[in-house]
Amino acid sequence: MITESMTREQTVRRLQTLAREIHEDVEDTLENLLTNSRAPNTVAVYSRKSEEFRNWQRNYPAAATLHQLDSAAIFIAKKSITSSAKTLATFVAALAFSRMGKKPQEAEKWTILDEMVRSKRRMEPIKEQNFATSEEWLVLLDATVTVNWPPWRIDRALILLTLLYCGLLRISEAVNMGVEDVTEEEQAWKCQIRRAKNDQYGSGTAVYLAKEPWFDDVLRRHKNLRRSGQLLSTGTGRRWSEGAAASEIRRLCEAANIRIKSLTHHRINVYEALR
């Protein structure tokens, strides 16, 4: 197979050889660091996608004469007939992981793959969005007192729910917001989003939440506890992940007897998917 960059496995082996040559016993450490740079589940998914690609290549010996990324473009075209854009995007991510990232000299070939995924996404029908009512939002707020959580965790849940429903933020945007990104103004709270998905210039955007006495008290109290770092962090001050935040909402939905249709880490599903 013609490739213009070493695979992750080849890179690990090369570095291990160099380590042995200089008599440094770090072979296992090198492998662990370079093969565990993603979550175990993510690595497992990438492995399955890569194996599927290799199996397809074995059925077409001529594919071995192509640059791997050209072969990948043909594979994506075939997969696009029956697979979603999300599946194709996962394959591209798996390929980039295997090849130790997207090399500058391969930029055009990677652009082709990315364009194919984007085109497939545009071709897919837009799913109907089901928005939660204000009554459901209020029920979720009330549900925070029915779970056996410490006060700081209840405050965190109240803030998250309000950011998602009233501020229309995504879960990923909410959990990445820093304490300094939320500032109190005369009649509203300004929430600065550093990177929004629909922000094509990458300059960030801001949403404003009208002041309400109960929310003002919760947010001030929570900000005073945090002082710096992430606004919605763990009890030890570490970053709160999108998955953990989604699980928190799921628990509240169960406590409030609200049926969950779907829940992903990036969509603002308090108002979109809880119908």
PDB file of C-alpha atoms in Angstrom:
ATOM      1  CA  MET A   1       0.000   0.000   0.000  1.00  0.00           C
ATOM      2  CA  ILE A   2       1.305   3.453  -0.885  1.00  0.00           C
ATOM      3  CA  THR A   3       1.286   5.866   2.045  1.00  0.00           C
ATOM      4  CA  GLU A   4       3.078   9.132   2.643  1.00  0.00           C
ATOM      5  CA  SER A   5       3.103   9.012   6.422  1.00  0.00           C
ATOM      6  CA  MET A   6       3.822   6.432   9.077  1.00  0.00           C
ATOM      7  CA  THR A   7       0.960   4.821  10.914  1.00  0.00           C
ATOM      8  CA  ARG A   8       0.609   5.207  14.656  1.00  0.00           C
ATOM      9  CA  GLU A   9       1.801   1.651  15.156  1.00  0.00           C
ATOM     10  CA  GLN A  10       4.849   2.250  12.956  1.00  0.00           C
ATOM     11  CA  THR A  11       5.616   5.441  14.852  1.00  0.00           C
ATOM     12  CA  VAL A  12       5.485   3.592  18.172  1.00  0.00           C
ATOM     13  CA  ARG A  13       7.825   0.893  16.873  1.00  0.00           C
ATOM     14  CA  ARG A  14      10.264   3.473  15.501  1.00  0.00           C
ATOM     15  CA  LEU A  15      10.437   5.330  18.808  1.00  0.00           C
ATOM     16  CA  GLN A  16      10.810   2.091  20.735  1.00  0.00           C
ATOM     17  CA  THR A  17      13.772   1.171  18.540  1.00  0.00           C
ATOM     18  CA  LEU A  18      15.366   4.558  19.190  1.00  0.00           C
ATOM     19  CA  ALA A  19      14.792   4.143  22.930  1.00  0.00           C
ATOM     20  CA  ARG A  20      16.541   0.779  22.893  1.00  0.00           C
ATOM     21  CA  GLU A  21      19.451   2.248  20.964  1.00  0.00           C
ATOM     22  CA  ILE A  22      20.081   4.819  23.682  1.00  0.00           C
ATOM     23  CA  HIS A  23      19.392   2.272  26.439  1.00  0.00           C
ATOM     24  CA  GLU A  24      16.253   3.917  27.835  1.00  0.00           C
ATOM     25  CA  ASP A  25      13.706   1.432  29.174  1.00  0.00           C
ATOM     26  CA  VAL A  26      10.592   3.331  28.098  1.00  0.00           C
ATOM     27  CA  GLU A  27       9.217   1.047  25.396  1.00  0.00           C
ATOM     28  CA  ASP A  28       5.996   0.209  27.237  1.00  0.00           C
ATOM     29  CA  THR A  29       5.533   3.830  28.278  1.00  0.00           C
ATOM     30  CA  LEU A  30       5.850   5.016  24.687  1.00  0.00           C
ATOM     31  CA  GLU A  31       3.242   2.523  23.543  1.00  0.00           C
ATOM     32  CA  ASN A  32       0.836   3.371  26.361  1.00  0.00           C
ATOM     33  CA  LEU A  33       1.087   7.113  25.813  1.00  0.00           C
ATOM     34  CA  LEU A  34       0.633   6.938  22.053  1.00  0.00           C
ATOM     35  CA  THR A  35      -2.080   4.287  21.966  1.00  0.00           C
ATOM     36  CA  ASN A  36      -4.128   5.630  24.878  1.00  0.00           C
ATOM     37  CA  SER A  37      -4.362   9.266  23.831  1.00  0.00           C
ATOM     38  CA  ARG A  38      -8.090   8.747  23.242  1.00  0.00           C
ATOM     39  CA  ALA A  39     -10.751   7.237  25.475  1.00  0.00           C
ATOM     40  CA  PRO A  40     -10.831   3.408  25.371  1.00  0.00           C
ATOM     41  CA  ASN A  41     -14.276   3.367  23.742  1.00  0.00           C
ATOM     42  CA  THR A  42     -13.110   5.819  21.096  1.00  0.00           C
ATOM     43  CA  VAL A  43     -10.027   3.739  20.336  1.00  0.00           C
ATOM     44  CA  ALA A  44     -12.224   0.638  20.035  1.00  0.00           C
ATOM     45  CA  VAL A  45     -14.526   2.388  17.554  1.00  0.00           C
ATOM     46  CA  TYR A  46     -11.550   3.647  15.555  1.00  0.00           C
ATOM     47  CA  SER A  47     -10.139   0.121  15.476  1.00  0.00           C
ATOM     48  CA  ARG A  48     -13.394  -1.278  14.072  1.00  0.00           C
ATOM     49  CA  LYS A  49     -13.566   1.418  11.395  1.00  0.00           C
ATOM     50  CA  SER A  50      -9.956   0.824  10.384  1.00  0.00           C
ATOM     51  CA  GLU A  51     -10.486  -2.932  10.190  1.00  0.00           C
ATOM     52  CA  GLU A  52     -13.559  -2.437   8.005  1.00  0.00           C
ATOM     53  CA  PHE A  53     -11.465  -0.262   5.675  1.00  0.00           C
ATOM     54  CA  ARG A  54      -8.686  -2.850   5.509  1.00  0.00           C
ATOM     55  CA  ASN A  55     -11.170  -5.632   4.748  1.00  0.00           C
ATOM     56  CA  TRP A  56     -12.582  -3.574   1.887  1.00  0.00           C
ATOM     57  CA  GLN A  57      -9.083  -2.997   0.524  1.00  0.00           C
ATOM     58  CA  ARG A  58      -8.339  -6.726   0.595  1.00  0.00           C
ATOM     59  CA  ASN A  59     -11.281  -7.305  -1.731  1.00  0.00           C
ATOM     60  CA  TYR A  60      -9.807  -4.863  -4.243  1.00  0.00           C
ATOM     61  CA  PRO A  61      -6.084  -5.596  -4.733  1.00  0.00           C
ATOM     62  CA  ALA A  62      -5.744  -2.607  -7.052  1.00  0.00           C
ATOM     63  CA  ALA A  63      -6.428  -0.383  -4.040  1.00  0.00           C
ATOM     64  CA  ALA A  64      -2.937  -1.243  -2.817  1.00  0.00           C
ATOM     65  CA  THR A  65      -1.505   0.781  -5.692  1.00  0.00           C
ATOM     66  CA  LEU A  66      -3.314   3.938  -4.568  1.00  0.00           C
ATOM     67  CA  HIS A  67      -2.380   6.506  -1.971  1.00  0.00           C
ATOM     68  CA  GLN A  68      -4.242   5.475   1.170  1.00  0.00           C
ATOM     69  CA  LEU A  69      -6.219   8.723   1.289  1.00  0.00           C
ATOM     70  CA  ASP A  70      -7.299   8.310  -2.348  1.00  0.00           C
ATOM     71  CA  SER A  71      -8.399   4.802  -1.513  1.00  0.00           C
ATOM     72  CA  ALA A  72     -10.254   6.222   1.499  1.00  0.00           C
ATOM     73  CA  ALA A  73     -12.137   8.667  -0.745  1.00  0.00           C
ATOM     74  CA  ILE A  74     -13.417   5.781  -2.873  1.00  0.00           C
ATOM     75  CA  PHE A  75     -14.322   3.856   0.275  1.00  0.00           C
ATOM     76  CA  ILE A  76     -16.265   6.849   1.635  1.00  0.00           C
ATOM     77  CA  ALA A  77     -18.136   7.216  -1.659  1.00  0.00           C
ATOM     78  CA  LYS A  78     -19.208   3.582  -1.437  1.00  0.00           C
ATOM     79  CA  LYS A  79     -20.124   3.831   2.252  1.00  0.00           C
ATOM     80  CA  SER A  80     -22.109   7.031   1.713  1.00  0.00           C
ATOM     81  CA  ILE A  81     -24.795   5.079  -0.119  1.00  0.00           C
ATOM     82  CA  THR A  82     -25.867   3.286   3.044  1.00  0.00           C
ATOM     83  CA  SER A  83     -24.133   5.130   5.903  1.00  0.00           C
ATOM     84  CA  SER A  84     -24.792   8.426   7.655  1.00  0.00           C
ATOM     85  CA  ALA A  85     -22.520  11.461   7.652  1.00  0.00           C
ATOM     86  CA  LYS A  86     -21.733  10.740  11.289  1.00  0.00           C
ATOM     87  CA  THR A  87     -20.441   7.277  10.386  1.00  0.00           C
ATOM     88  CA  LEU A  88     -18.307   8.716   7.589  1.00  0.00           C
ATOM     89  CA  ALA A  89     -16.924  11.402   9.888  1.00  0.00           C
ATOM     90  CA  THR A  90     -15.986   8.750  12.442  1.00  0.00           C
ATOM     91  CA  PHE A  91     -14.073   6.866   9.763  1.00  0.00           C
ATOM     92  CA  VAL A  92     -12.155  10.015   8.769  1.00  0.00           C
ATOM     93  CA  ALA A  93     -11.305  10.617  12.431  1.00  0.00           C
ATOM     94  CA  ALA A  94     -10.132   7.012  12.765  1.00  0.00           C
ATOM     95  CA  LEU A  95      -7.951   7.409   9.688  1.00  0.00           C
ATOM     96  CA  ALA A  96      -6.396  10.594  11.057  1.00  0.00           C
ATOM     97  CA  PHE A  97      -5.733   8.862  14.369  1.00  0.00           C
ATOM     98  CA  SER A  98      -4.067   5.942  12.618  1.00  0.00           C
ATOM     99  CA  ARG A  99      -1.889   8.259  10.509  1.00  0.00           C
ATOM    100  CA  MET A 100      -0.819  10.429  13.472  1.00  0.00           C
ATOM    101  CA  GLY A 101      -2.868  13.416  12.372  1.00  0.00           C
ATOM    102  CA  LYS A 102      -3.449  15.254   9.118  1.00  0.00           C
ATOM    103  CA  LYS A 103      -0.085  16.143   7.593  1.00  0.00           C
ATOM    104  CA  PRO A 104       0.259  19.532   5.818  1.00  0.00           C
ATOM    105  CA  GLN A 105       1.586  17.879   2.663  1.00  0.00           C
ATOM    106  CA  GLU A 106      -1.624  15.842   2.503  1.00  0.00           C
ATOM    107  CA  ALA A 107      -3.939  18.818   3.034  1.00  0.00           C
ATOM    108  CA  GLU A 108      -5.651  18.522  -0.353  1.00  0.00           C
ATOM    109  CA  LYS A 109      -6.441  14.853   0.111  1.00  0.00           C
ATOM    110  CA  TRP A 110      -7.829  15.451   3.615  1.00  0.00           C
ATOM    111  CA  THR A 111      -9.916  18.327   2.256  1.00  0.00           C
ATOM    112  CA  ILE A 112     -11.464  15.923  -0.247  1.00  0.00           C
ATOM    113  CA  LEU A 113     -12.491  13.557   2.547  1.00  0.00           C
ATOM    114  CA  ASP A 114     -13.877  16.383   4.677  1.00  0.00           C
ATOM    115  CA  GLU A 115     -15.833  17.781   1.713  1.00  0.00           C
ATOM    116  CA  MET A 116     -17.389  14.386   1.066  1.00  0.00           C
ATOM    117  CA  VAL A 117     -18.549  14.139   4.667  1.00  0.00           C
ATOM    118  CA  ARG A 118     -19.983  17.666   4.565  1.00  0.00           C
ATOM    119  CA  SER A 119     -21.805  16.937   1.323  1.00  0.00           C
ATOM    120  CA  LYS A 120     -23.331  13.809   2.809  1.00  0.00           C
ATOM    121  CA  ARG A 121     -24.446  15.798   5.848  1.00  0.00           C
ATOM    122  CA  ARG A 122     -26.201  18.353   3.619  1.00  0.00           C
ATOM    123  CA  MET A 123     -27.984  15.577   1.763  1.00  0.00           C
ATOM    124  CA  GLU A 124     -29.458  14.112   4.924  1.00  0.00           C
ATOM    125  CA  PRO A 125     -32.981  15.162   5.892  1.00  0.00           C
ATOM    126  CA  ILE A 126     -33.176  17.567   8.784  1.00  0.00           C
ATOM    127  CA  LYS A 127     -34.632  15.851  11.808  1.00  0.00           C
ATOM    128  CA  GLU A 128     -37.664  17.444  13.333  1.00  0.00           C
ATOM    129  CA  GLN A 129     -36.742  19.151  16.568  1.00  0.00           C
ATOM    130  CA  ASN A 130     -39.000  18.655  19.550  1.00  0.00           C
ATOM    131  CA  PHE A 131     -38.700  21.415  22.087  1.00  0.00           C
ATOM    132  CA  ALA A 132     -39.420  20.983  25.750  1.00  0.00           C
ATOM    133  CA  THR A 133     -41.973  23.291  27.270  1.00  0.00           C
ATOM    134  CA  SER A 134     -41.293  25.767  30.025  1.00  0.00           C
ATOM    135  CA  GLU A 135     -43.329  23.501  32.298  1.00  0.00           C
ATOM    136  CA  GLU A 136     -40.933  20.622  31.653  1.00  0.00           C
ATOM    137  CA  TRP A 137     -37.963  22.867  32.351  1.00  0.00           C
ATOM    138  CA  LEU A 138     -39.517  23.916  35.658  1.00  0.00           C
ATOM    139  CA  VAL A 139     -40.201  20.281  36.536  1.00  0.00           C
ATOM    140  CA  LEU A 140     -36.525  19.500  35.955  1.00  0.00           C
ATOM    141  CA  LEU A 141     -35.522  22.401  38.184  1.00  0.00           C
ATOM    142  CA  ASP A 142     -37.779  21.077  40.933  1.00  0.00           C
ATOM    143  CA  ALA A 143     -36.345  17.583  40.475  1.00  0.00           C
ATOM    144  CA  THR A 144     -32.948  18.788  41.715  1.00  0.00           C
ATOM    145  CA  VAL A 145     -34.247  18.817  45.289  1.00  0.00           C
ATOM    146  CA  THR A 146     -35.542  15.248  45.037  1.00  0.00           C
ATOM    147  CA  VAL A 147     -32.113  13.746  44.400  1.00  0.00           C
ATOM    148  CA  ASN A 148     -29.670  13.280  47.225  1.00  0.00           C
ATOM    149  CA  TRP A 149     -27.013  15.715  45.989  1.00  0.00           C
ATOM    150  CA  PRO A 150     -24.878  18.183  47.952  1.00  0.00           C
ATOM    151  CA  PRO A 151     -25.842  21.879  47.600  1.00  0.00           C
ATOM    152  CA  TRP A 152     -23.009  22.733  45.178  1.00  0.00           C
ATOM    153  CA  ARG A 153     -24.089  19.946  42.834  1.00  0.00           C
ATOM    154  CA  ILE A 154     -27.700  21.092  42.912  1.00  0.00           C
ATOM    155  CA  ASP A 155     -26.568  24.628  42.062  1.00  0.00           C
ATOM    156  CA  ARG A 156     -24.486  23.278  39.189  1.00  0.00           C
ATOM    157  CA  ALA A 157     -27.498  21.396  37.812  1.00  0.00           C
ATOM    158  CA  LEU A 158     -29.732  24.472  38.104  1.00  0.00           C
ATOM    159  CA  ILE A 159     -27.194  26.570  36.215  1.00  0.00           C
ATOM    160  CA  LEU A 160     -26.717  23.926  33.521  1.00  0.00           C
ATOM    161  CA  LEU A 161     -30.449  23.506  32.949  1.00  0.00           C
ATOM    162  CA  THR A 162     -30.933  27.259  32.713  1.00  0.00           C
ATOM    163  CA  LEU A 163     -28.030  27.745  30.313  1.00  0.00           C
ATOM    164  CA  LEU A 164     -29.384  25.009  28.063  1.00  0.00           C
ATOM    165  CA  TYR A 165     -33.041  25.996  28.112  1.00  0.00           C
ATOM    166  CA  CYS A 166     -32.946  29.784  28.459  1.00  0.00           C
ATOM    167  CA  GLY A 167     -29.565  30.467  26.884  1.00  0.00           C
ATOM    168  CA  LEU A 168     -29.976  27.838  24.144  1.00  0.00           C
ATOM    169  CA  LEU A 169     -26.426  26.638  24.703  1.00  0.00           C
ATOM    170  CA  ARG A 170     -25.128  23.238  23.771  1.00  0.00           C
ATOM    171  CA  ILE A 171     -23.909  20.983  26.548  1.00  0.00           C
ATOM    172  CA  SER A 172     -20.368  21.251  25.194  1.00  0.00           C
ATOM    173  CA  GLU A 173     -20.581  25.060  25.219  1.00  0.00           C
ATOM    174  CA  ALA A 174     -21.934  25.150  28.763  1.00  0.00           C
ATOM    175  CA  VAL A 175     -19.323  22.870  30.327  1.00  0.00           C
ATOM    176  CA  ASN A 176     -16.469  24.689  28.580  1.00  0.00           C
ATOM    177  CA  MET A 177     -17.526  28.058  29.972  1.00  0.00           C
ATOM    178  CA  GLY A 178     -15.130  29.584  32.491  1.00  0.00           C
ATOM    179  CA  VAL A 179     -16.079  31.481  35.632  1.00  0.00           C
ATOM    180  CA  GLU A 180     -14.725  34.660  34.053  1.00  0.00           C
ATOM    181  CA  ASP A 181     -16.971  34.120  31.008  1.00  0.00           C
ATOM    182  CA  VAL A 182     -20.079  34.909  33.065  1.00  0.00           C
ATOM    183  CA  THR A 183     -20.378  38.526  34.147  1.00  0.00           C
ATOM    184  CA  GLU A 184     -23.161  40.324  35.958  1.00  0.00           C
ATOM    185  CA  GLU A 185     -24.637  43.405  34.310  1.00  0.00           C
ATOM    186  CA  GLU A 186     -27.390  45.710  35.471  1.00  0.00           C
ATOM    187  CA  GLN A 187     -30.330  43.756  34.084  1.00  0.00           C
ATOM    188  CA  ALA A 188     -28.818  40.539  32.785  1.00  0.00           C
ATOM    189  CA  TRP A 189     -26.036  37.997  33.020  1.00  0.00           C
ATOM    190  CA  LYS A 190     -23.657  38.035  30.068  1.00  0.00           C
ATOM    191  CA  CYS A 191     -22.444  34.553  29.138  1.00  0.00           C
ATOM    192  CA  GLN A 192     -19.502  34.607  26.761  1.00  0.00           C
ATOM    193  CA  ILE A 193     -19.156  31.494  24.597  1.00  0.00           C
ATOM    194  CA  ARG A 194     -15.574  31.168  23.488  1.00  0.00           C
ATOM    195  CA  ARG A 195     -16.228  28.927  20.500  1.00  0.00           C
ATOM    196  CA  ALA A 196     -19.715  28.389  19.147  1.00  0.00           C
ATOM    197  CA  LYS A 197     -20.438  25.783  16.466  1.00  0.00           C
ATOM    198  CA  ASN A 198     -22.210  28.347  14.299  1.00  0.00           C
ATOM    199  CA  ASP A 199     -19.464  30.938  14.769  1.00  0.00           C
ATOM    200  CA  GLN A 200     -17.646  30.754  11.437  1.00  0.00           C
ATOM    201  CA  TYR A 201     -15.033  33.343  12.410  1.00  0.00           C
ATOM    202  CA  GLY A 202     -14.070  31.632  15.655  1.00  0.00           C
ATOM    203  CA  SER A 203     -14.370  34.861  17.605  1.00  0.00           C
ATOM    204  CA  GLY A 204     -16.959  33.600  20.054  1.00  0.00           C
ATOM    205  CA  THR A 205     -20.391  34.909  20.844  1.00  0.00           C
ATOM    206  CA  ALA A 206     -22.430  35.929  23.867  1.00  0.00           C
ATOM    207  CA  VAL A 207     -25.892  35.253  25.235  1.00  0.00           C
ATOM    208  CA  TYR A 208     -27.734  37.260  27.864  1.00  0.00           C
ATOM    209  CA  LEU A 209     -29.930  35.819  30.591  1.00  0.00           C
ATOM    210  CA  ALA A 210     -32.415  38.180  32.187  1.00  0.00           C
ATOM    211  CA  LYS A 211     -31.974  38.448  35.926  1.00  0.00           C
ATOM    212  CA  GLU A 212     -34.255  36.470  38.216  1.00  0.00           C
ATOM    213  CA  PRO A 213     -33.765  36.567  42.013  1.00  0.00           C
ATOM    214  CA  TRP A 214     -33.545  32.779  42.443  1.00  0.00           C
ATOM    215  CA  PHE A 215     -31.093  32.350  39.565  1.00  0.00           C
ATOM    216  CA  ASP A 216     -29.049  35.384  40.615  1.00  0.00           C
ATOM    217  CA  ASP A 217     -28.549  33.863  44.072  1.00  0.00           C
ATOM    218  CA  VAL A 218     -27.596  30.461  42.678  1.00  0.00           C
ATOM    219  CA  LEU A 219     -25.143  31.849  40.131  1.00  0.00           C
ATOM    220  CA  ARG A 220     -23.478  34.286  42.551  1.00  0.00           C
ATOM    221  CA  ARG A 221     -23.098  31.547  45.143  1.00  0.00           C
ATOM    222  CA  HIS A 222     -21.645  29.137  42.609  1.00  0.00           C
ATOM    223  CA  LYS A 223     -19.234  31.703  41.158  1.00  0.00           C
ATOM    224  CA  ASN A 224     -17.985  32.581  44.635  1.00  0.00           C
ATOM    225  CA  LEU A 225     -17.234  28.922  45.300  1.00  0.00           C
ATOM    226  CA  ARG A 226     -15.380  28.464  42.034  1.00  0.00           C
ATOM    227  CA  ARG A 227     -13.518  31.802  41.787  1.00  0.00           C
ATOM    228  CA  SER A 228     -11.553  30.599  38.758  1.00  0.00           C
ATOM    229  CA  GLY A 229     -11.415  27.784  36.238  1.00  0.00           C
ATOM    230  CA  GLN A 230     -14.511  26.145  34.769  1.00  0.00           C
ATOM    231  CA  LEU A 231     -17.905  27.456  35.811  1.00  0.00           C
ATOM    232  CA  LEU A 232     -19.401  23.967  35.837  1.00  0.00           C
ATOM    233  CA  SER A 233     -16.608  21.847  37.257  1.00  0.00           C
ATOM    234  CA  THR A 234     -16.464  18.742  39.409  1.00  0.00           C
ATOM    235  CA  GLY A 235     -16.424  18.829  43.187  1.00  0.00           C
ATOM    236  CA  THR A 236     -12.619  18.869  43.124  1.00  0.00           C
ATOM    237  CA  GLY A 237     -12.470  21.704  40.603  1.00  0.00           C
ATOM    238  CA  ARG A 238     -11.591  19.530  37.627  1.00  0.00           C
ATOM    239  CA  ARG A 239     -13.191  19.843  34.208  1.00  0.00           C
ATOM    240  CA  TRP A 240     -16.728  18.428  33.980  1.00  0.00           C
ATOM    241  CA  SER A 241     -17.078  16.377  30.806  1.00  0.00           C
ATOM    242  CA  GLU A 242     -19.924  16.570  28.299  1.00  0.00           C
ATOM    243  CA  GLY A 243     -20.760  12.939  28.990  1.00  0.00           C
ATOM    244  CA  ALA A 244     -20.990  13.478  32.739  1.00  0.00           C
ATOM    245  CA  ALA A 245     -23.216  16.526  32.217  1.00  0.00           C
ATOM    246  CA  ALA A 246     -25.484  14.529  29.918  1.00  0.00           C
ATOM    247  CA  SER A 247     -25.711  11.781  32.540  1.00  0.00           C
ATOM    248  CA  GLU A 248     -26.649  14.382  35.146  1.00  0.00           C
ATOM    249  CA  ILE A 249     -29.538  15.569  32.994  1.00  0.00           C
ATOM    250  CA  ARG A 250     -30.587  11.996  32.351  1.00  0.00           C
ATOM    251  CA  ARG A 251     -30.805  11.326  36.091  1.00  0.00           C
ATOM    252  CA  LEU A 252     -32.932  14.423  36.581  1.00  0.00           C
ATOM    253  CA  CYS A 253     -35.230  13.354  33.754  1.00  0.00           C
ATOM    254  CA  GLU A 254     -35.672   9.976  35.399  1.00  0.00           C
ATOM    255  CA  ALA A 255     -36.401  11.641  38.733  1.00  0.00           C
ATOM    256  CA  ALA A 256     -38.953  13.913  37.049  1.00  0.00           C
ATOM    257  CA  ASN A 257     -40.472  11.066  34.989  1.00  0.00           C
ATOM    258  CA  ILE A 258     -39.674  12.849  31.741  1.00  0.00           C
ATOM    259  CA  ARG A 259     -39.171  10.435  28.869  1.00  0.00           C
ATOM    260  CA  ILE A 260     -35.859  10.846  27.086  1.00  0.00           C
ATOM    261  CA  LYS A 261     -35.981  10.323  23.336  1.00  0.00           C
ATOM    262  CA  SER A 262     -32.272  10.876  22.799  1.00  0.00           C
ATOM    263  CA  LEU A 263     -29.406  12.562  24.528  1.00  0.00           C
ATOM    264  CA  THR A 264     -26.020  13.377  23.033  1.00  0.00           C
ATOM    265  CA  HIS A 265     -23.115  15.304  24.459  1.00  0.00           C
ATOM    266  CA  HIS A 266     -23.236  18.192  22.031  1.00  0.00           C
ATOM    267  CA  ARG A 267     -26.885  18.935  21.359  1.00  0.00           C
ATOM    268  CA  ILE A 268     -28.812  21.151  23.743  1.00  0.00           C
ATOM    269  CA  ASN A 269     -31.156  18.334  24.515  1.00  0.00           C
ATOM    270  CA  VAL A 270     -32.944  19.781  27.506  1.00  0.00           C
ATOM    271  CA  TYR A 271     -35.123  21.689  25.073  1.00  0.00           C
ATOM    272  CA  GLU A 272     -34.703  19.524  22.010  1.00  0.00           C
ATOM    273  CA  ALA A 273     -34.818  15.836  22.840  1.00  0.00           C
ATOM    274  CA  LEU A 274     -36.800  15.379  26.009  1.00  0.00           C
ATOM    275  CA  ARG A 275     -40.188  15.019  24.394  1.00  0.00           C
TER     276      ARG A 275
END
